[in-house]
Tab-separated table of C-alpha atoms in Angstrom:
chain	number	residue	atom	x	y	z
L	297	VAL	CA	-4.759	-16.147	9.372
L	298	GLU	CA	-7.799	-14.256	7.636
L	299	ALA	CA	-11.378	-15.006	7.384
L	300	GLY	CA	-12.494	-15.459	3.923
L	301	VAL	CA	-12.707	-11.616	3.463
L	302	GLY	CA	-10.075	-9.426	2.005
L	303	LEU	CA	-8.606	-7.304	4.758
L	304	LEU	CA	-5.422	-5.502	4.880
L	305	PRO	CA	-3.194	-7.378	6.960
L	306	ALA	CA	-1.752	-5.663	10.032
L	307	GLY	CA	1.250	-3.439	9.319
L	308	GLY	CA	-0.142	-2.856	5.843
L	309	GLY	CA	0.155	0.253	3.775
L	310	CYS	CA	2.675	1.989	1.695
L	311	LYS	CA	5.626	0.911	3.777
L	312	GLU	CA	4.509	-2.932	3.524
L	313	MET	CA	3.938	-2.413	-0.333
L	314	ALA	CA	7.435	-1.022	-0.705
L	315	ARG	CA	8.812	-3.776	1.289
L	316	MET	CA	6.842	-6.451	-0.731
L	317	ALA	CA	7.917	-4.899	-4.078
L	318	SER	CA	11.607	-4.789	-2.957
L	319	GLU	CA	11.390	-8.583	-1.994
L	320	SER	CA	9.674	-9.368	-5.342
L	321	ALA	CA	12.371	-7.511	-7.272
L	322	GLY	CA	15.122	-9.104	-5.473
L	323	LYS	CA	18.465	-7.603	-4.642
L	324	THR	CA	19.136	-6.274	-8.232
L	325	GLY	CA	15.934	-6.658	-10.089
L	326	ASP	CA	13.971	-3.774	-11.576
L	327	LEU	CA	11.779	-2.251	-9.034
L	328	PHE	CA	9.445	-0.375	-11.514
L	329	GLU	CA	6.962	-2.924	-12.124
L	330	PRO	CA	6.179	-4.426	-8.777
L	331	LEU	CA	6.369	-0.978	-7.130
L	332	PHE	CA	3.989	0.579	-9.824
L	333	ASN	CA	1.473	-2.426	-9.306
L	334	TYR	CA	1.299	-1.807	-5.625
L	335	PHE	CA	1.065	1.862	-6.311
L	336	GLN	CA	-2.005	1.277	-8.502
L	337	THR	CA	-3.530	-0.983	-6.020
L	338	ILE	CA	-3.420	1.877	-3.310
L	339	ALA	CA	-4.167	4.788	-5.589
L	340	MET	CA	-7.138	3.157	-7.148
L	341	ALA	CA	-8.290	2.000	-3.786
L	342	LYS	CA	-8.685	-1.566	-5.158
L	343	VAL	CA	-10.473	-3.950	-2.710
L	344	SER	CA	-11.131	-7.477	-2.624
L	345	SER	CA	-14.145	-9.673	-1.920
L	346	SER	CA	-11.982	-12.656	-0.392
L	347	ALA	CA	-8.924	-13.502	1.195
L	348	PHE	CA	-7.652	-15.433	-2.127
L	349	GLU	CA	-8.298	-12.058	-4.162
L	350	MET	CA	-6.522	-10.251	-1.438
L	351	GLN	CA	-3.536	-12.372	-2.150
L	352	GLN	CA	-3.880	-11.820	-5.949
L	353	LEU	CA	-3.745	-8.064	-5.259
L	354	GLY	CA	-0.409	-8.617	-3.559
L	355	PHE	CA	-1.468	-8.392	0.042
L	356	GLY	CA	0.164	-10.875	2.332
L	357	HIS	CA	2.223	-13.927	1.073
L	358	SER	CA	1.119	-16.980	-0.693
L	359	GLY	CA	1.840	-19.166	2.526
L	360	ASP	CA	-0.453	-17.071	4.737
L	361	GLY	CA	-3.076	-18.981	6.355
L	362	ILE	CA	-6.699	-18.526	5.255
L	363	SER	CA	-9.639	-19.566	7.317
L	364	ARG	CA	-12.835	-20.326	5.483
L	365	ASN	CA	-14.922	-20.131	8.518
L	366	LYS	CA	-15.346	-17.014	10.781
L	367	GLU	CA	-16.409	-19.379	13.672
L	368	THR	CA	-12.994	-21.335	13.791
L	369	LEU	CA	-10.825	-18.187	13.013
L	370	LEU	CA	-9.314	-18.038	16.434
L	371	ASN	CA	-8.659	-21.587	16.667
L	372	ASP	CA	-7.131	-21.609	13.258
L	373	ALA	CA	-4.976	-18.842	14.126
L	374	ILE	CA	-3.804	-20.717	17.443
L	375	LEU	CA	-3.084	-23.776	15.524
L	376	ARG	CA	-1.102	-21.804	12.891
L	377	ALA	CA	0.919	-20.113	15.472
L	378	GLU	CA	1.675	-23.299	17.209
L	379	ILE	CA	2.953	-24.887	13.994
L	380	LEU	CA	5.076	-21.892	13.035
L	381	ALA	CA	6.612	-21.850	16.662
L	382	SER	CA	7.303	-25.562	16.468
L	383	GLN	CA	9.274	-24.899	13.060
L	384	GLY	CA	11.250	-22.260	14.692
L	385	TYR	CA	9.657	-19.301	13.185
L	386	ALA	CA	11.078	-15.789	13.889
L	387	PRO	CA	9.297	-12.672	12.616
L	388	PRO	CA	11.161	-10.598	10.154
L	389	CYS	CA	13.297	-7.937	11.463
L	390	PRO	CA	11.229	-4.614	11.502
L	391	HIS	CA	14.586	-2.685	10.915
L	392	GLN	CA	15.756	-4.556	7.791
L	393	PRO	CA	16.359	-1.848	5.221
L	394	ILE	CA	14.088	-1.718	2.305
L	395	ARG	CA	15.227	-1.025	-1.351
L	396	VAL	CA	13.328	1.856	-2.816
L	397	GLY	CA	12.951	3.431	-6.472
L	398	GLY	CA	13.654	6.940	-5.211
L	399	ARG	CA	13.447	9.913	-7.690
L	400	PRO	CA	13.617	7.906	-10.916
L	401	ILE	CA	10.516	5.963	-10.118
L	402	LEU	CA	8.658	8.810	-8.429
L	403	THR	CA	9.415	11.060	-11.654
L	404	GLU	CA	8.035	8.162	-13.910
L	405	ILE	CA	4.748	7.728	-11.856
L	406	ARG	CA	4.330	11.568	-11.711
L	407	ALA	CA	4.756	11.672	-15.509
L	408	ARG	CA	1.973	8.930	-15.931
L	409	LEU	CA	-0.350	10.826	-13.320
L	410	GLN	CA	0.152	14.020	-15.485
L	411	ILE	CA	-1.029	12.222	-18.561
L	412	MET	CA	-3.980	10.525	-16.946
L	413	GLN	CA	-4.897	14.066	-15.464
L	414	GLN	CA	-4.629	15.839	-18.773
L	415	GLY	CA	-6.610	12.983	-20.518
L	416	GLY	CA	-9.413	13.525	-18.066
L	417	PHE	CA	-9.150	10.039	-16.362
L	418	ILE	CA	-8.362	11.397	-12.893
L	419	SER	CA	-9.277	14.711	-11.346
L	420	GLU	CA	-6.830	17.134	-10.006
L	421	HIS	CA	-7.293	15.955	-6.579
L	422	ASP	CA	-6.845	12.347	-7.479
L	423	ALA	CA	-3.650	13.339	-9.043
L	424	PHE	CA	-2.621	15.147	-5.747
L	425	ILE	CA	-3.576	12.106	-3.707
L	426	ALA	CA	-1.752	9.664	-5.977
L	427	GLY	CA	1.163	11.854	-5.991
L	428	LYS	CA	1.530	11.595	-2.270
L	429	ILE	CA	1.184	7.892	-2.455
L	430	ALA	CA	3.943	7.798	-5.091
L	431	HIS	CA	6.284	9.881	-2.966
L	432	VAL	CA	5.917	7.466	-0.081
L	433	ILE	CA	5.967	4.185	-1.931
L	434	SER	CA	8.955	5.160	-4.016
L	435	GLY	CA	10.910	6.164	-0.903
L	436	GLY	CA	10.626	10.010	-1.591
L	437	ASP	CA	13.576	12.260	-2.576
L	438	VAL	CA	16.362	9.634	-2.488
L	439	ASP	CA	18.638	8.223	-5.256
L	440	GLY	CA	17.167	5.167	-7.122
L	441	ASN	CA	17.776	1.674	-5.591
L	442	SER	CA	18.449	3.330	-2.170
L	443	MET	CA	18.361	1.436	1.019
L	444	VAL	CA	16.114	2.989	3.542
L	445	GLU	CA	14.878	2.152	7.056
L	446	ALA	CA	11.181	1.106	7.445
L	447	ASP	CA	10.801	3.818	9.830
L	448	TYR	CA	11.696	6.493	7.191
L	449	ILE	CA	8.990	5.143	4.927
L	450	LEU	CA	6.612	5.402	7.922
L	451	GLN	CA	7.480	8.903	8.507
L	452	LEU	CA	6.850	9.755	4.770
L	453	GLU	CA	3.479	8.044	5.187
L	454	LEU	CA	2.556	9.804	8.193
L	455	GLN	CA	3.567	13.183	6.842
L	456	ALA	CA	1.522	12.657	3.583
L	457	PHE	CA	-1.396	11.378	5.616
L	458	PHE	CA	-1.598	14.593	7.658
L	459	GLU	CA	-0.919	16.757	4.642
L	460	LEU	CA	-3.943	15.072	3.015
L	461	LEU	CA	-6.086	15.443	6.025
L	462	GLN	CA	-5.617	19.236	6.077
L	463	HIS	CA	-6.854	19.381	2.402
L	464	PRO	CA	-10.540	20.547	2.119
L	465	LYS	CA	-11.185	18.225	-0.757
L	466	THR	CA	-9.931	15.288	1.109
L	467	GLN	CA	-12.223	16.169	4.068
L	468	GLU	CA	-15.089	16.406	1.570
L	469	ARG	CA	-14.184	12.861	0.539
L	470	ILE	CA	-14.097	11.536	3.924
L	471	GLN	CA	-17.396	13.104	5.020
L	472	TYR	CA	-19.113	12.022	1.783
L	473	THR	CA	-17.966	8.466	2.121
L	474	LEU	CA	-18.921	8.154	5.881
L	475	LYS	CA	-22.373	9.487	5.117
L	476	ASN	CA	-23.117	7.664	1.791
L	477	GLY	CA	-20.875	4.672	2.002
L	478	LYS	CA	-19.276	5.267	-1.403
L	479	PRO	CA	-16.539	7.514	-2.581
L	480	LEU	CA	-16.760	10.953	-3.859
L	481	ARG	CA	-14.642	11.927	-6.945
L	482	ASN	CA	-14.016	15.614	-6.494
Protein backbone atom coordinates (compact mmCIF):
# COMPACT_ATOMS: atom_id res chain seq x y z
CA VAL A 1 0.00 0.00 0.00
CA GLU A 2 1.41 3.36 -1.01
CA ALA A 3 0.22 6.81 -0.13
CA GLY A 4 -0.72 8.86 -3.16
CA VAL A 5 2.92 9.61 -3.85
CA GLY A 6 5.27 7.81 -6.20
CA LEU A 7 7.82 6.03 -4.07
CA LEU A 8 9.98 3.13 -5.17
CA PRO A 9 8.59 0.01 -3.50
CA ALA A 10 10.72 -1.90 -1.02
CA GLY A 11 13.12 -4.22 -2.80
CA GLY A 12 13.18 -1.93 -5.83
CA GLY A 13 16.15 -1.26 -8.04
CA CYS A 14 17.73 -2.98 -10.97
CA LYS A 15 17.09 -6.47 -9.62
CA GLU A 16 13.37 -5.81 -9.32
CA MET A 17 13.28 -4.19 -12.75
CA ALA A 18 15.01 -7.23 -14.26
CA ARG A 19 12.53 -9.50 -12.48
CA MET A 20 9.51 -7.50 -13.68
CA ALA A 21 10.87 -7.42 -17.25
CA SER A 22 11.33 -11.19 -17.12
CA GLU A 23 7.77 -11.66 -15.85
CA SER A 24 6.44 -9.26 -18.48
CA ALA A 25 8.17 -11.12 -21.31
CA GLY A 26 7.09 -14.53 -20.05
CA LYS A 27 9.11 -17.70 -20.38
CA THR A 28 9.97 -17.31 -24.06
CA GLY A 29 9.08 -13.75 -25.09
CA ASP A 30 11.55 -11.12 -26.20
CA LEU A 31 13.14 -9.46 -23.18
CA PHE A 32 14.57 -6.43 -24.95
CA GLU A 33 11.54 -4.14 -24.97
CA PRO A 34 10.48 -4.51 -21.34
CA LEU A 35 14.09 -4.50 -20.15
CA PHE A 36 14.95 -1.43 -22.19
CA ASN A 37 11.88 0.41 -20.86
CA TYR A 38 12.96 -0.29 -17.28
CA PHE A 39 16.54 0.65 -18.15
CA GLN A 40 15.33 4.02 -19.46
CA THR A 41 13.28 4.62 -16.32
CA ILE A 42 16.35 4.11 -14.14
CA ALA A 43 18.93 5.76 -16.40
CA MET A 44 16.82 8.84 -16.99
CA ALA A 45 15.94 9.00 -13.29
CA LYS A 46 12.24 9.23 -14.10
CA VAL A 47 10.13 10.11 -11.09
CA SER A 48 6.43 10.08 -10.50
CA SER A 49 4.13 12.53 -8.79
CA SER A 50 1.57 9.91 -7.76
CA ALA A 51 1.20 6.23 -7.00
CA PHE A 52 -0.82 5.80 -10.20
CA GLU A 53 1.94 7.36 -12.28
CA MET A 54 4.42 5.16 -10.44
CA GLN A 55 2.50 2.11 -11.68
CA GLN A 56 2.54 3.51 -15.23
CA LEU A 57 6.34 3.72 -15.00
CA GLY A 58 6.33 0.01 -14.24
CA PHE A 59 6.94 0.07 -10.50
CA GLY A 60 4.87 -2.41 -8.58
CA HIS A 61 1.92 -4.31 -9.95
CA SER A 62 -1.56 -3.32 -11.06
CA GLY A 63 -3.07 -5.09 -8.04
CA ASP A 64 -0.96 -3.21 -5.50
CA GLY A 65 -3.00 -1.20 -3.05
CA ILE A 66 -2.99 2.58 -3.18
CA SER A 67 -4.14 4.65 -0.25
CA ARG A 68 -5.40 8.12 -1.14
CA ASN A 69 -5.03 9.46 2.38
CA LYS A 70 -1.77 9.49 4.36
CA GLU A 71 -3.77 9.55 7.58
CA THR A 72 -5.27 6.11 6.85
CA LEU A 73 -2.15 4.57 5.28
CA LEU A 74 -1.33 2.28 8.22
CA ASN A 75 -4.92 1.11 8.63
CA ASP A 76 -5.20 0.54 4.87
CA ALA A 77 -2.00 -1.54 4.95
CA ILE A 78 -3.24 -3.63 7.88
CA LEU A 79 -6.58 -4.24 6.15
CA ARG A 80 -4.82 -5.22 2.92
CA ALA A 81 -2.51 -7.62 4.81
CA GLU A 82 -5.52 -9.22 6.52
CA ILE A 83 -7.28 -9.68 3.18
CA LEU A 84 -4.19 -11.20 1.57
CA ALA A 85 -3.65 -13.52 4.56
CA SER A 86 -7.27 -14.68 4.44
CA GLN A 87 -6.79 -15.53 0.75
CA GLY A 88 -3.71 -17.65 1.51
CA TYR A 89 -1.15 -15.20 0.14
CA ALA A 90 2.46 -16.34 0.20
CA PRO A 91 5.25 -13.97 -0.82
CA PRO A 92 7.15 -14.83 -3.99
CA CYS A 93 10.20 -16.98 -3.48
CA PRO A 94 13.20 -14.65 -3.21
CA HIS A 95 15.44 -17.30 -4.76
CA GLN A 96 13.36 -17.83 -7.89
CA PRO A 97 15.68 -17.44 -10.89
CA ILE A 98 15.28 -14.43 -13.15
CA ARG A 99 15.62 -14.65 -16.93
CA VAL A 100 18.03 -11.94 -18.11
CA GLY A 101 19.07 -10.60 -21.50
CA GLY A 102 22.80 -10.99 -20.95
CA ARG A 103 25.44 -9.92 -23.48
CA PRO A 104 23.11 -9.47 -26.50
CA ILE A 105 20.91 -6.91 -24.74
CA LEU A 106 23.87 -5.30 -22.99
CA THR A 107 25.59 -4.86 -26.36
CA GLU A 108 22.47 -3.29 -27.90
CA ILE A 109 22.01 -0.85 -25.00
CA ARG A 110 25.70 0.13 -25.09
CA ALA A 111 25.45 0.80 -28.83
CA ARG A 112 22.45 3.08 -28.24
CA LEU A 113 24.31 4.88 -25.46
CA GLN A 114 27.29 5.46 -27.74
CA ILE A 115 25.03 6.98 -30.40
CA MET A 116 23.39 9.22 -27.78
CA GLN A 117 26.77 10.36 -26.48
CA GLN A 118 28.12 11.03 -29.98
CA GLY A 119 24.98 13.01 -30.75
CA GLY A 120 25.51 15.16 -27.65
CA PHE A 121 22.33 13.96 -25.94
CA ILE A 122 24.20 12.59 -22.93
CA SER A 123 27.56 13.40 -21.36
CA GLU A 124 30.45 11.00 -21.03
CA HIS A 125 29.59 10.50 -17.36
CA ASP A 126 25.91 9.97 -18.19
CA ALA A 127 27.00 7.20 -20.54
CA PHE A 128 29.30 5.76 -17.87
CA ILE A 129 26.48 5.63 -15.31
CA ALA A 130 23.96 4.28 -17.83
CA GLY A 131 26.49 1.62 -18.87
CA LYS A 132 26.69 0.41 -15.28
CA ILE A 133 22.90 0.30 -15.07
CA ALA A 134 22.72 -1.61 -18.36
CA HIS A 135 25.30 -4.11 -17.12
CA VAL A 136 23.27 -4.82 -14.00
CA ILE A 137 19.76 -4.87 -15.45
CA SER A 138 20.79 -7.09 -18.38
CA GLY A 139 22.43 -9.59 -16.04
CA GLY A 140 26.00 -8.72 -17.03
CA ASP A 141 28.39 -11.00 -18.87
CA VAL A 142 26.11 -14.02 -19.35
CA ASP A 143 24.50 -15.61 -22.38
CA GLY A 144 21.20 -14.21 -23.61
CA ASN A 145 18.11 -15.62 -21.88
CA SER A 146 20.18 -16.99 -19.00
CA MET A 147 18.50 -17.81 -15.73
CA VAL A 148 20.31 -16.19 -12.81
CA GLU A 149 19.67 -15.95 -9.08
CA ALA A 150 18.36 -12.66 -7.69
CA ASP A 151 21.43 -12.53 -5.43
CA TYR A 152 23.66 -12.51 -8.54
CA ILE A 153 21.92 -9.37 -9.83
CA LEU A 154 22.09 -7.81 -6.36
CA GLN A 155 25.85 -8.44 -6.33
CA LEU A 156 26.20 -6.79 -9.75
CA GLU A 157 24.15 -3.85 -8.48
CA LEU A 158 26.22 -3.48 -5.32
CA GLN A 159 29.48 -3.66 -7.25
CA ALA A 160 28.31 -1.02 -9.75
CA PHE A 161 27.07 1.22 -6.93
CA PHE A 162 30.43 1.17 -5.15
CA GLU A 163 32.33 1.71 -8.41
CA LEU A 164 30.15 4.74 -9.16
CA LEU A 165 30.61 6.13 -5.65
CA GLN A 166 34.38 6.11 -6.11
CA HIS A 167 34.16 8.22 -9.27
CA PRO A 168 34.82 11.96 -8.68
CA LYS A 169 32.07 13.05 -11.10
CA THR A 170 29.53 10.90 -9.25
CA GLN A 171 30.64 12.46 -5.97
CA GLU A 172 30.22 15.93 -7.54
CA ARG A 173 26.69 15.00 -8.62
CA ILE A 174 25.75 13.77 -5.17
CA GLN A 175 27.15 16.82 -3.41
CA TYR A 176 25.51 19.22 -5.86
CA THR A 177 22.13 17.52 -5.58
CA LEU A 178 22.25 17.49 -1.78
CA LYS A 179 23.20 21.18 -1.74
CA ASN A 180 20.90 22.48 -4.49
CA GLY A 181 18.02 19.99 -4.61
CA LYS A 182 18.42 19.41 -8.33
CA PRO A 183 20.67 17.18 -10.43
CA LEU A 184 24.02 18.16 -11.87
CA ARG A 185 24.78 17.15 -15.45
CA ASN A 186 28.58 16.88 -15.60
